[in-house]
PDB file of C-alpha atoms in Angstrom:
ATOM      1  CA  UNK A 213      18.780  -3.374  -4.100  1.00 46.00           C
ATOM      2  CA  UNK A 214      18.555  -7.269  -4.645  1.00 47.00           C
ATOM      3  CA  UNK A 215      21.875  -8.726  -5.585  1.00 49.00           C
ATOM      4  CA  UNK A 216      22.211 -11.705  -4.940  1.00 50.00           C
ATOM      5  CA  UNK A 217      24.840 -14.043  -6.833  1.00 54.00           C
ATOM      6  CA  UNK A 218      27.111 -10.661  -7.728  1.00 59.00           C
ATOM      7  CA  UNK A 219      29.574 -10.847  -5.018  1.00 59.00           C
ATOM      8  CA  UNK A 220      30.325  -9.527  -1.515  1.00 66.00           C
ATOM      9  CA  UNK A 221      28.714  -6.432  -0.131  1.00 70.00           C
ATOM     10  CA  UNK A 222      32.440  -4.868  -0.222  1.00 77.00           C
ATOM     11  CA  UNK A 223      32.774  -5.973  -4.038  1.00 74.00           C
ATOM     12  CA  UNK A 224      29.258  -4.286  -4.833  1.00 73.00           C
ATOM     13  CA  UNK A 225      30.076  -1.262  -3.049  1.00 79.00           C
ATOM     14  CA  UNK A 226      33.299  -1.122  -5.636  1.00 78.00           C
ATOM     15  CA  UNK A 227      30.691  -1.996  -8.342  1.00 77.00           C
ATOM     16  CA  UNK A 228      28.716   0.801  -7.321  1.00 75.00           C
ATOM     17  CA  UNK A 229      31.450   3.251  -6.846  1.00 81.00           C
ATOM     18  CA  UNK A 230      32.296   2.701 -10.099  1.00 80.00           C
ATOM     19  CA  UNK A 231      29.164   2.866 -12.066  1.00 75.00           C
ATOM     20  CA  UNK A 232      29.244  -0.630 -13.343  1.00 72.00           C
ATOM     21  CA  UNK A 233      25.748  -1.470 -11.739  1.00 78.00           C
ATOM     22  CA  UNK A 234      23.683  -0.288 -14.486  1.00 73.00           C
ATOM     23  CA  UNK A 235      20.109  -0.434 -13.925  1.00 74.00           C
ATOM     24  CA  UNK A 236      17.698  -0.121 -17.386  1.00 76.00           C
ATOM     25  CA  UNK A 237      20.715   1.704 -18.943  1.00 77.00           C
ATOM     26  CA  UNK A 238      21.603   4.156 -16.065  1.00 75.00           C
ATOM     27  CA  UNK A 239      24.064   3.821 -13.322  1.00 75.00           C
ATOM     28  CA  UNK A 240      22.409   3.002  -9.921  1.00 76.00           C
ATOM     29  CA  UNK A 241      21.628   5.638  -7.711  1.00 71.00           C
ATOM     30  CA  UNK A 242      22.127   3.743  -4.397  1.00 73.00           C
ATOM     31  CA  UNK A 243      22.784   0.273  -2.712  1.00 68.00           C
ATOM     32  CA  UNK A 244      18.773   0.846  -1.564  1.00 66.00           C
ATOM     33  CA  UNK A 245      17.359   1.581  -4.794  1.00 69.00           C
ATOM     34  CA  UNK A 246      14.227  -0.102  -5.688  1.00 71.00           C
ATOM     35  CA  UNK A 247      14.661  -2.705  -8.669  1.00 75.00           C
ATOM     36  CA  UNK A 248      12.984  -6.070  -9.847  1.00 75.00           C
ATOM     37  CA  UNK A 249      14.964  -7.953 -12.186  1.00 69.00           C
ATOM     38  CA  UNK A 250      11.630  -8.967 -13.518  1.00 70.00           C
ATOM     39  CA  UNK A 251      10.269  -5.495 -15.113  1.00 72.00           C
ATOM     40  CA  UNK A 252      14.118  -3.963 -15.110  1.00 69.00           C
ATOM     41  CA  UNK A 253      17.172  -4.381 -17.490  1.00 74.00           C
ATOM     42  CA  UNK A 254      19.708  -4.779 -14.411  1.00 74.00           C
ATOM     43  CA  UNK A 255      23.263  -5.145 -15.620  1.00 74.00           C
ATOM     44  CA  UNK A 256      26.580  -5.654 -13.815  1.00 80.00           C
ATOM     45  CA  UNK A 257      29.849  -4.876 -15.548  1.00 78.00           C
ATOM     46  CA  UNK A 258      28.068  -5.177 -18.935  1.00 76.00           C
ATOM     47  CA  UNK A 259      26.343  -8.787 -18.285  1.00 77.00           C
ATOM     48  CA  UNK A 260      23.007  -8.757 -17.523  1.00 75.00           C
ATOM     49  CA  UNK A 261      21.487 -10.352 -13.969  1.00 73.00           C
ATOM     50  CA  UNK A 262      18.953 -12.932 -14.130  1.00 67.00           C
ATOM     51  CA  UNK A 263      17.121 -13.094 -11.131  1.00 64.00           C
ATOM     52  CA  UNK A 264      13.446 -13.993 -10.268  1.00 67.00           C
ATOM     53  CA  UNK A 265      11.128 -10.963 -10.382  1.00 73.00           C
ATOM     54  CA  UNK A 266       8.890 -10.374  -7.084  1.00 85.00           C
ATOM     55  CA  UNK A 267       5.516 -11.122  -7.024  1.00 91.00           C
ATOM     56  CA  UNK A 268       2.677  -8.424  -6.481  1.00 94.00           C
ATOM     57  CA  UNK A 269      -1.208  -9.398  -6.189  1.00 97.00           C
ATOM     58  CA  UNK A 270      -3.970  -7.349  -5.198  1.00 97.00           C
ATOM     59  CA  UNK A 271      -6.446  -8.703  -2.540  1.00 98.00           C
ATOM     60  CA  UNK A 272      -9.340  -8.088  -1.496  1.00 98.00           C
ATOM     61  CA  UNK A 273      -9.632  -8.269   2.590  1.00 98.00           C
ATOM     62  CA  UNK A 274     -12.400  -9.949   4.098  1.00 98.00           C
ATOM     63  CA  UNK A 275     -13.345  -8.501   7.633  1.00 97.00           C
ATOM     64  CA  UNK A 276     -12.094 -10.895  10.148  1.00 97.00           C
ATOM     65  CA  UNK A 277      -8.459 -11.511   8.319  1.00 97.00           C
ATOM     66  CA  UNK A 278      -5.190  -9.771  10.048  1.00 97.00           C
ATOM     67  CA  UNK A 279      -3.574  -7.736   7.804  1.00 95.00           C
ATOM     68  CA  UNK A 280      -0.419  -9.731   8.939  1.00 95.00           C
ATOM     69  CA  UNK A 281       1.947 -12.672   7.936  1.00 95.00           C
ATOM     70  CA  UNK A 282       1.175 -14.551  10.515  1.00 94.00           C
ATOM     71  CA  UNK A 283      -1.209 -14.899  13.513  1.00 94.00           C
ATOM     72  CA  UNK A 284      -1.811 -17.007  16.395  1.00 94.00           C
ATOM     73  CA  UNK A 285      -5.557 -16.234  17.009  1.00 95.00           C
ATOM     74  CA  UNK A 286      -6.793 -15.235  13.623  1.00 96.00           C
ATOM     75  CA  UNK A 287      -6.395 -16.248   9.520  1.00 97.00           C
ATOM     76  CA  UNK A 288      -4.174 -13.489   7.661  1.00 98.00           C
ATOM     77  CA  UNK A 289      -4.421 -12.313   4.377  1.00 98.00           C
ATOM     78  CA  UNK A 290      -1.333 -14.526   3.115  1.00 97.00           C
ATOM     79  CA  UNK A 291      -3.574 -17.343   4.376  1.00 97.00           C
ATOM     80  CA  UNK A 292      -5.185 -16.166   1.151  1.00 98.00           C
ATOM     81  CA  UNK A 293      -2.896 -16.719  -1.100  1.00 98.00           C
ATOM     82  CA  UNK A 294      -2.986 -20.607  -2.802  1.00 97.00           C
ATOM     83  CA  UNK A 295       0.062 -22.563  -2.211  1.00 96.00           C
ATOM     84  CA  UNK A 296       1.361 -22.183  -5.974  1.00 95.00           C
ATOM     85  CA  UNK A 297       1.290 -18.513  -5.626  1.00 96.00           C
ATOM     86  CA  UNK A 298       3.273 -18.077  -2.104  1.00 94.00           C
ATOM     87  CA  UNK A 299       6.802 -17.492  -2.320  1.00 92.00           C
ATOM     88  CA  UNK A 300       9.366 -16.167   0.154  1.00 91.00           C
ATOM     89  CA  UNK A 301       9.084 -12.886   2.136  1.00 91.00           C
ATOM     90  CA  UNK A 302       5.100 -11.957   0.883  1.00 95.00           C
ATOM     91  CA  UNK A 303       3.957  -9.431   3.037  1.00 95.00           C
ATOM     92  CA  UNK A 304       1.103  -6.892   3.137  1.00 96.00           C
ATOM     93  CA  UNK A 305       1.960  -3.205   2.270  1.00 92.00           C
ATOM     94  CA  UNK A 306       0.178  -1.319   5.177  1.00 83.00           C
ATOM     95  CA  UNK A 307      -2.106  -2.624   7.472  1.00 86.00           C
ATOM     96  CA  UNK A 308      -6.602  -2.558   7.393  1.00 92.00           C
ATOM     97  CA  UNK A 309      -8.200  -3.343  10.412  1.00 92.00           C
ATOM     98  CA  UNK A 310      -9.912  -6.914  11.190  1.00 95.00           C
ATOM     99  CA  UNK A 311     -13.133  -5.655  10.563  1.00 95.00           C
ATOM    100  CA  UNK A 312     -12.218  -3.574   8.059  1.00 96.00           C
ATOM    101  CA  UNK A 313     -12.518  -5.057   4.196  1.00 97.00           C
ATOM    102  CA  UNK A 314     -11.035  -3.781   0.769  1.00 97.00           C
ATOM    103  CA  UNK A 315      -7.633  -3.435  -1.192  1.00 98.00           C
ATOM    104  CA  UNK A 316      -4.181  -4.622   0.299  1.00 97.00           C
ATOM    105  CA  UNK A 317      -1.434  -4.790  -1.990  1.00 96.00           C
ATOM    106  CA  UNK A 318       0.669  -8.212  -1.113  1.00 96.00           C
ATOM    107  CA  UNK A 319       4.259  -8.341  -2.321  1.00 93.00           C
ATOM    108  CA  UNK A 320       8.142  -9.321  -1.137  1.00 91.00           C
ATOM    109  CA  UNK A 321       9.298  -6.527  -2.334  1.00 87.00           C
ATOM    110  CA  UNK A 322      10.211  -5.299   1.187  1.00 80.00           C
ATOM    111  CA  UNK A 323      11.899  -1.427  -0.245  1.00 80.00           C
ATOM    112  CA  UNK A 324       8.617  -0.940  -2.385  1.00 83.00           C
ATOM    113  CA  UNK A 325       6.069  -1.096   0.828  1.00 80.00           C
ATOM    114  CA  UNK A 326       8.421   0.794   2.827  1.00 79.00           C
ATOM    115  CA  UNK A 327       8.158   3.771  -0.433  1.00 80.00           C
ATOM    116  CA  UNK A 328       4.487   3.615  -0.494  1.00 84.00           C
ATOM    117  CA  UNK A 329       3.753   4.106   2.868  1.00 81.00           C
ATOM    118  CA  UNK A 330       5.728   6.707   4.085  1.00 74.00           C
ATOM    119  CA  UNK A 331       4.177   9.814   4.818  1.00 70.00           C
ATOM    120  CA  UNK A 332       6.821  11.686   2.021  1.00 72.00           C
ATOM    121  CA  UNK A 333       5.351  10.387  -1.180  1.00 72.00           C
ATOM    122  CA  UNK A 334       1.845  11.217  -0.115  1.00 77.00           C
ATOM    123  CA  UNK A 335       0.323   7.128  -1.845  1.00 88.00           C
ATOM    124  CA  UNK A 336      -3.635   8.210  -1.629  1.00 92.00           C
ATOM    125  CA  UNK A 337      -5.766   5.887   0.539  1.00 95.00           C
ATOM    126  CA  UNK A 338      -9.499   5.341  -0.394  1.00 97.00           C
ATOM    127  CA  UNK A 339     -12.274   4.385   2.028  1.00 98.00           C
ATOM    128  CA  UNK A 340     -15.854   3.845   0.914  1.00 98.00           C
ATOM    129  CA  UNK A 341     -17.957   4.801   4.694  1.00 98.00           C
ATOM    130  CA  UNK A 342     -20.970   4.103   6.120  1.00 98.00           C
ATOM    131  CA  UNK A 343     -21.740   5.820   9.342  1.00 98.00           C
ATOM    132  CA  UNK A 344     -24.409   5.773  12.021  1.00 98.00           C
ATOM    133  CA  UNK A 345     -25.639   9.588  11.934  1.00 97.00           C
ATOM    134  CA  UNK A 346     -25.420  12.163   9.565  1.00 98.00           C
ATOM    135  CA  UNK A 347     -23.304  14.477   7.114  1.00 97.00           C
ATOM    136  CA  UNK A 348     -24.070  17.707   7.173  1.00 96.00           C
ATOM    137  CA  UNK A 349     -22.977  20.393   4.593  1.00 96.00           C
ATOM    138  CA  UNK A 350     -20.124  21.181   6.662  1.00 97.00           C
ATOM    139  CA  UNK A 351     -18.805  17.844   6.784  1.00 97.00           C
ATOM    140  CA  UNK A 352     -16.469  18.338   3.515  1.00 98.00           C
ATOM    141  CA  UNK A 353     -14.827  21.518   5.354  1.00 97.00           C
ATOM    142  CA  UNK A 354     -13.860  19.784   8.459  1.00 97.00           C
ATOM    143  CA  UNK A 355     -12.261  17.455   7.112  1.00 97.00           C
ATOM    144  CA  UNK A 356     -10.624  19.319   4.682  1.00 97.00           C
ATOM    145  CA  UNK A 357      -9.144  21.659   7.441  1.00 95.00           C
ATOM    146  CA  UNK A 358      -7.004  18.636   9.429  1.00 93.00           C
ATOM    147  CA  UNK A 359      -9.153  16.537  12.024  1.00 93.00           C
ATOM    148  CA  UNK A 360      -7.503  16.918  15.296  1.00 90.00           C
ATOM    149  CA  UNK A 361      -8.160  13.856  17.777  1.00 89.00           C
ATOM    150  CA  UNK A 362      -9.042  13.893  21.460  1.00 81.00           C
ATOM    151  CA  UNK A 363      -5.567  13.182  22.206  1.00 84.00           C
ATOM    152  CA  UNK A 364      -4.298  15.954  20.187  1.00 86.00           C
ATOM    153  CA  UNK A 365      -2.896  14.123  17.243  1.00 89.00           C
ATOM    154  CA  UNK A 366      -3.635  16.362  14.237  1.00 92.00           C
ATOM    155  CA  UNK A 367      -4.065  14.874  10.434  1.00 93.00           C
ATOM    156  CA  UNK A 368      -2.977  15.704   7.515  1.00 92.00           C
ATOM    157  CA  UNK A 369      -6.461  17.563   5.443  1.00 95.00           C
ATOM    158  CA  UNK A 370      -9.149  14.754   3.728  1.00 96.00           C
ATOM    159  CA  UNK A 371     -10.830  14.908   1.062  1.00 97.00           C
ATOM    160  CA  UNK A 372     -14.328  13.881   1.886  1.00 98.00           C
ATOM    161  CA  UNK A 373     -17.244  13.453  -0.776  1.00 98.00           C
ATOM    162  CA  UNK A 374     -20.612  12.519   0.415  1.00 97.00           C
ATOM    163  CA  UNK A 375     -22.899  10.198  -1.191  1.00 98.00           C
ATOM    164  CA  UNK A 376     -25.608  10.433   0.745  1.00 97.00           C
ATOM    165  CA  UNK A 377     -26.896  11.621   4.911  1.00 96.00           C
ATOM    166  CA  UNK A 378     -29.978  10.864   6.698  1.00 96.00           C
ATOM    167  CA  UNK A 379     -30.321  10.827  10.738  1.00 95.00           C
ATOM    168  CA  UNK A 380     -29.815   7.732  11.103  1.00 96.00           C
ATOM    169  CA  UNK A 381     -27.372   6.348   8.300  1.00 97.00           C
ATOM    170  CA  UNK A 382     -24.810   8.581   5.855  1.00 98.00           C
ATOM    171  CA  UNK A 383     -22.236   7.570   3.077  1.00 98.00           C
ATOM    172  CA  UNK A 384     -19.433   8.930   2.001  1.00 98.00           C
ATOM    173  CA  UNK A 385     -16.022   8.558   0.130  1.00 98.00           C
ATOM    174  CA  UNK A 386     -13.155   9.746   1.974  1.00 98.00           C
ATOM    175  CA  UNK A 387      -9.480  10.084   0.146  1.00 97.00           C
ATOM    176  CA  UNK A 388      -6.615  10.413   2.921  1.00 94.00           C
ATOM    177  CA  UNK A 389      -2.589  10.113   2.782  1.00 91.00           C
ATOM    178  CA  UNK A 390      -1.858   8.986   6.189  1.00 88.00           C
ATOM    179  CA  UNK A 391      -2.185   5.506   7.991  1.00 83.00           C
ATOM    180  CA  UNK A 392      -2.367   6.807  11.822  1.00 85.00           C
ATOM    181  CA  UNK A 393      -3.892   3.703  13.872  1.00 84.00           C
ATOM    182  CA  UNK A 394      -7.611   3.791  13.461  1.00 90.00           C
ATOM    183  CA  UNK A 395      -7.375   6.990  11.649  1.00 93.00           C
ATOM    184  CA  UNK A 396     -10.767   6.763   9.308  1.00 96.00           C
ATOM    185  CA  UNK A 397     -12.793   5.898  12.311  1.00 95.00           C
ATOM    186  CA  UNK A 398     -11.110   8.401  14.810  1.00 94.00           C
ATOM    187  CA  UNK A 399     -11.588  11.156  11.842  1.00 96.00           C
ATOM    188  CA  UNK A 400     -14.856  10.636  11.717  1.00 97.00           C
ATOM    189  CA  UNK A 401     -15.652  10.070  15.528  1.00 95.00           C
ATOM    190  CA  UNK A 402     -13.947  13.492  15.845  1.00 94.00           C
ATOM    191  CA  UNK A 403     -17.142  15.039  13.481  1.00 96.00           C
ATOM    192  CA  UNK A 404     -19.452  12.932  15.757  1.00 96.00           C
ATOM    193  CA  UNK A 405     -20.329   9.676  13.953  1.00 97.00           C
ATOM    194  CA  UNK A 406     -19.464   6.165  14.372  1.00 97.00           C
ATOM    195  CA  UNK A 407     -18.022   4.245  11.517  1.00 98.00           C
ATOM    196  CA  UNK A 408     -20.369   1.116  10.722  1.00 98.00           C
ATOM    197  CA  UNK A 409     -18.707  -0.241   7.784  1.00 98.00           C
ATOM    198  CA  UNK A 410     -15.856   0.872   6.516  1.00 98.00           C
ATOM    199  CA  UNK A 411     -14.234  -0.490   2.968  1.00 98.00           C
ATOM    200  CA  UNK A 412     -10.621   0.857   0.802  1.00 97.00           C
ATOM    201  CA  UNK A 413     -11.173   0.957  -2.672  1.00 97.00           C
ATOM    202  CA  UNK A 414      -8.019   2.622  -3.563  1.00 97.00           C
ATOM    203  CA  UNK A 415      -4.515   2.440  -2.723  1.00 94.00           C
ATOM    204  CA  UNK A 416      -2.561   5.146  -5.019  1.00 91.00           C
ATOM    205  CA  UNK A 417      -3.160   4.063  -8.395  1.00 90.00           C
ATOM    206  CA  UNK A 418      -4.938   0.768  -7.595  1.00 94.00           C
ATOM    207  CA  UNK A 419      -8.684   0.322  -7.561  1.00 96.00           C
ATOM    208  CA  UNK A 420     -10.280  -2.578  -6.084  1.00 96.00           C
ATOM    209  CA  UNK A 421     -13.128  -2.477  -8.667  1.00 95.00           C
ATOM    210  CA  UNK A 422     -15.309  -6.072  -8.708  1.00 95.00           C
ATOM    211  CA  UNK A 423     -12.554  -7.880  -7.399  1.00 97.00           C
ATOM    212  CA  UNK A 424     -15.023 -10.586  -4.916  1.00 98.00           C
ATOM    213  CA  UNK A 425     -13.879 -10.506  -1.280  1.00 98.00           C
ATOM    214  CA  UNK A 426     -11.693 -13.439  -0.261  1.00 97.00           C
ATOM    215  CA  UNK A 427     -10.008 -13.602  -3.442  1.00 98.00           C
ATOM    216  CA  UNK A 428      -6.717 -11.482  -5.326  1.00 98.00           C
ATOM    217  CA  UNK A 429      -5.487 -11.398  -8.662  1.00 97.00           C
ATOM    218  CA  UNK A 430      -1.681 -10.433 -10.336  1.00 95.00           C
ATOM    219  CA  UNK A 431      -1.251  -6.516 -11.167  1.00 93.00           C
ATOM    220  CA  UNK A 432      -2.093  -6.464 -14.722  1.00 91.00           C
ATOM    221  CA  UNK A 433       0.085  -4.670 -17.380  1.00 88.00           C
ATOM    222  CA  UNK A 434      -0.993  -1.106 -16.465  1.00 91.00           C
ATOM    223  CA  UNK A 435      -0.916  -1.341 -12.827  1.00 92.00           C
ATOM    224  CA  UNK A 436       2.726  -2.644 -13.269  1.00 87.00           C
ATOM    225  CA  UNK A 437       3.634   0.336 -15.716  1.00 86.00           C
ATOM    226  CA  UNK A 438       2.430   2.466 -12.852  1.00 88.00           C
ATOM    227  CA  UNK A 439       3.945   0.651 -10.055  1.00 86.00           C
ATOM    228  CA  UNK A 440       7.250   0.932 -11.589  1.00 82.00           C
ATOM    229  CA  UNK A 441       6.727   5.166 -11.106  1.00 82.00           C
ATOM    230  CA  UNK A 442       7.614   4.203  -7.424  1.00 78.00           C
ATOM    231  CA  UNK A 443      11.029   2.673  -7.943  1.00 74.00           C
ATOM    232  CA  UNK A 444      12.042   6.148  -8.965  1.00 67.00           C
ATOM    233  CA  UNK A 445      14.950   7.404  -6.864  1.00 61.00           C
ATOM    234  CA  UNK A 446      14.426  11.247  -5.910  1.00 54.00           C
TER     235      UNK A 446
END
């Protein structure tokens, strides 16, 4: 929880305790809780807290950009990002390979990325493939079952919807809940293609839609209302 200008940790821990941390009308649930002053009533001992709101834009990756902050070899996506729209502690939620385009989610709020990636809250991941061999009518089934790699590591079932399969060139959407390293292309490697383009279109309730590669836009007014569904304490 951001709160800055209230007082000492010790004296918010007291303010805690005591239920005088009131965030949009209810007492705070914990000193990690998710908040932005921005799209929050946050209160302290009545008064309310006026704070700068964090900033969330969604990109759209080229391939050849690190989904990093910074890189000594290659651009990142914050490289992105104009000057007027960079502030302190932007960051990519989750990670798409170099030569892998689509949606990233850029933010500094640092407790939100950490909720919608782990593995617990199950945040849906969309790929649009294009492999080098075909999708058979089995194809849905083994991925729906759990791909296990070479190595052993076993995912989490897929939800896998062709779009179309010939010998020599198939296309598919595939909806997963993990982020193992390389896990789209290992997934399908395992079935016995090779990924040749691979593209996310979704990230939970976010959808890239037209959105041109190389450029990113502010969450508009219902992405926010359904962003704020993650600041939820359970």
């Amino acid at each position: 929880m951001e709160l800055a200008k209230v007082g000492s940790r010790k004296q918010v821990k007291k303010l805690f305790k005591a239920k005088q941390i009131q965030i949009d009308g209810q007492p705070a649930v914990s000193l990690s809780q998710i908040v932005d002053p921005q799209l929050q009533h946050i209160s302290v001992s009545g008064r309310r807290i006026n704070l700068a709101g964090s900033r969330y834009y969604l990109l759209h990756k080229p391939a050849g950009i690190v989904s990093a902050v910074s890189d000594e070899q290659y651009p990142t996506v914050i490289d992105l990002i104009a000057p007027s729209d960079r502030v302190a502690g932007l960051y990519p939620v989750g990670r798409l390979d170099r030569d892998t385009e689509g949606l990233v989610l850029i933010t500094n709020n640092g407790p939100l990325g950490y909720r919608l990636l782990h593995p617990t809250h199950h945040v849906s991941k969309t790929y649009y493939v294009e492999v080098n061999g075909p999708l058979q009518a089995d194809a849905p089934a083994f991925f729906a079952s759990g791909v296990t790699f070479l190595d052993g590591t076993r995912c989490q079932p897929a939800l896998l919807t062709p779009l179309s399969s010939s010998l020599e060139h198939s296309r598919a959407l595939i909806q997963l809940t993990e982020g193992k390293f390389h896990q789209v292309k290992k997934m399908f490697l395992a079935y016995g293609v090779k990924v040749t383009y691979l593209k996310r279109s979704g990230f939970g309730p976010f959808q890239l839609g037209d959105l041109a590669v190389g450029t990113y836009r502010s969450l508009n007014e219902a992405e926010v209302q359904d962003l704020k569904t993650y600041f939820r304490e359970e």
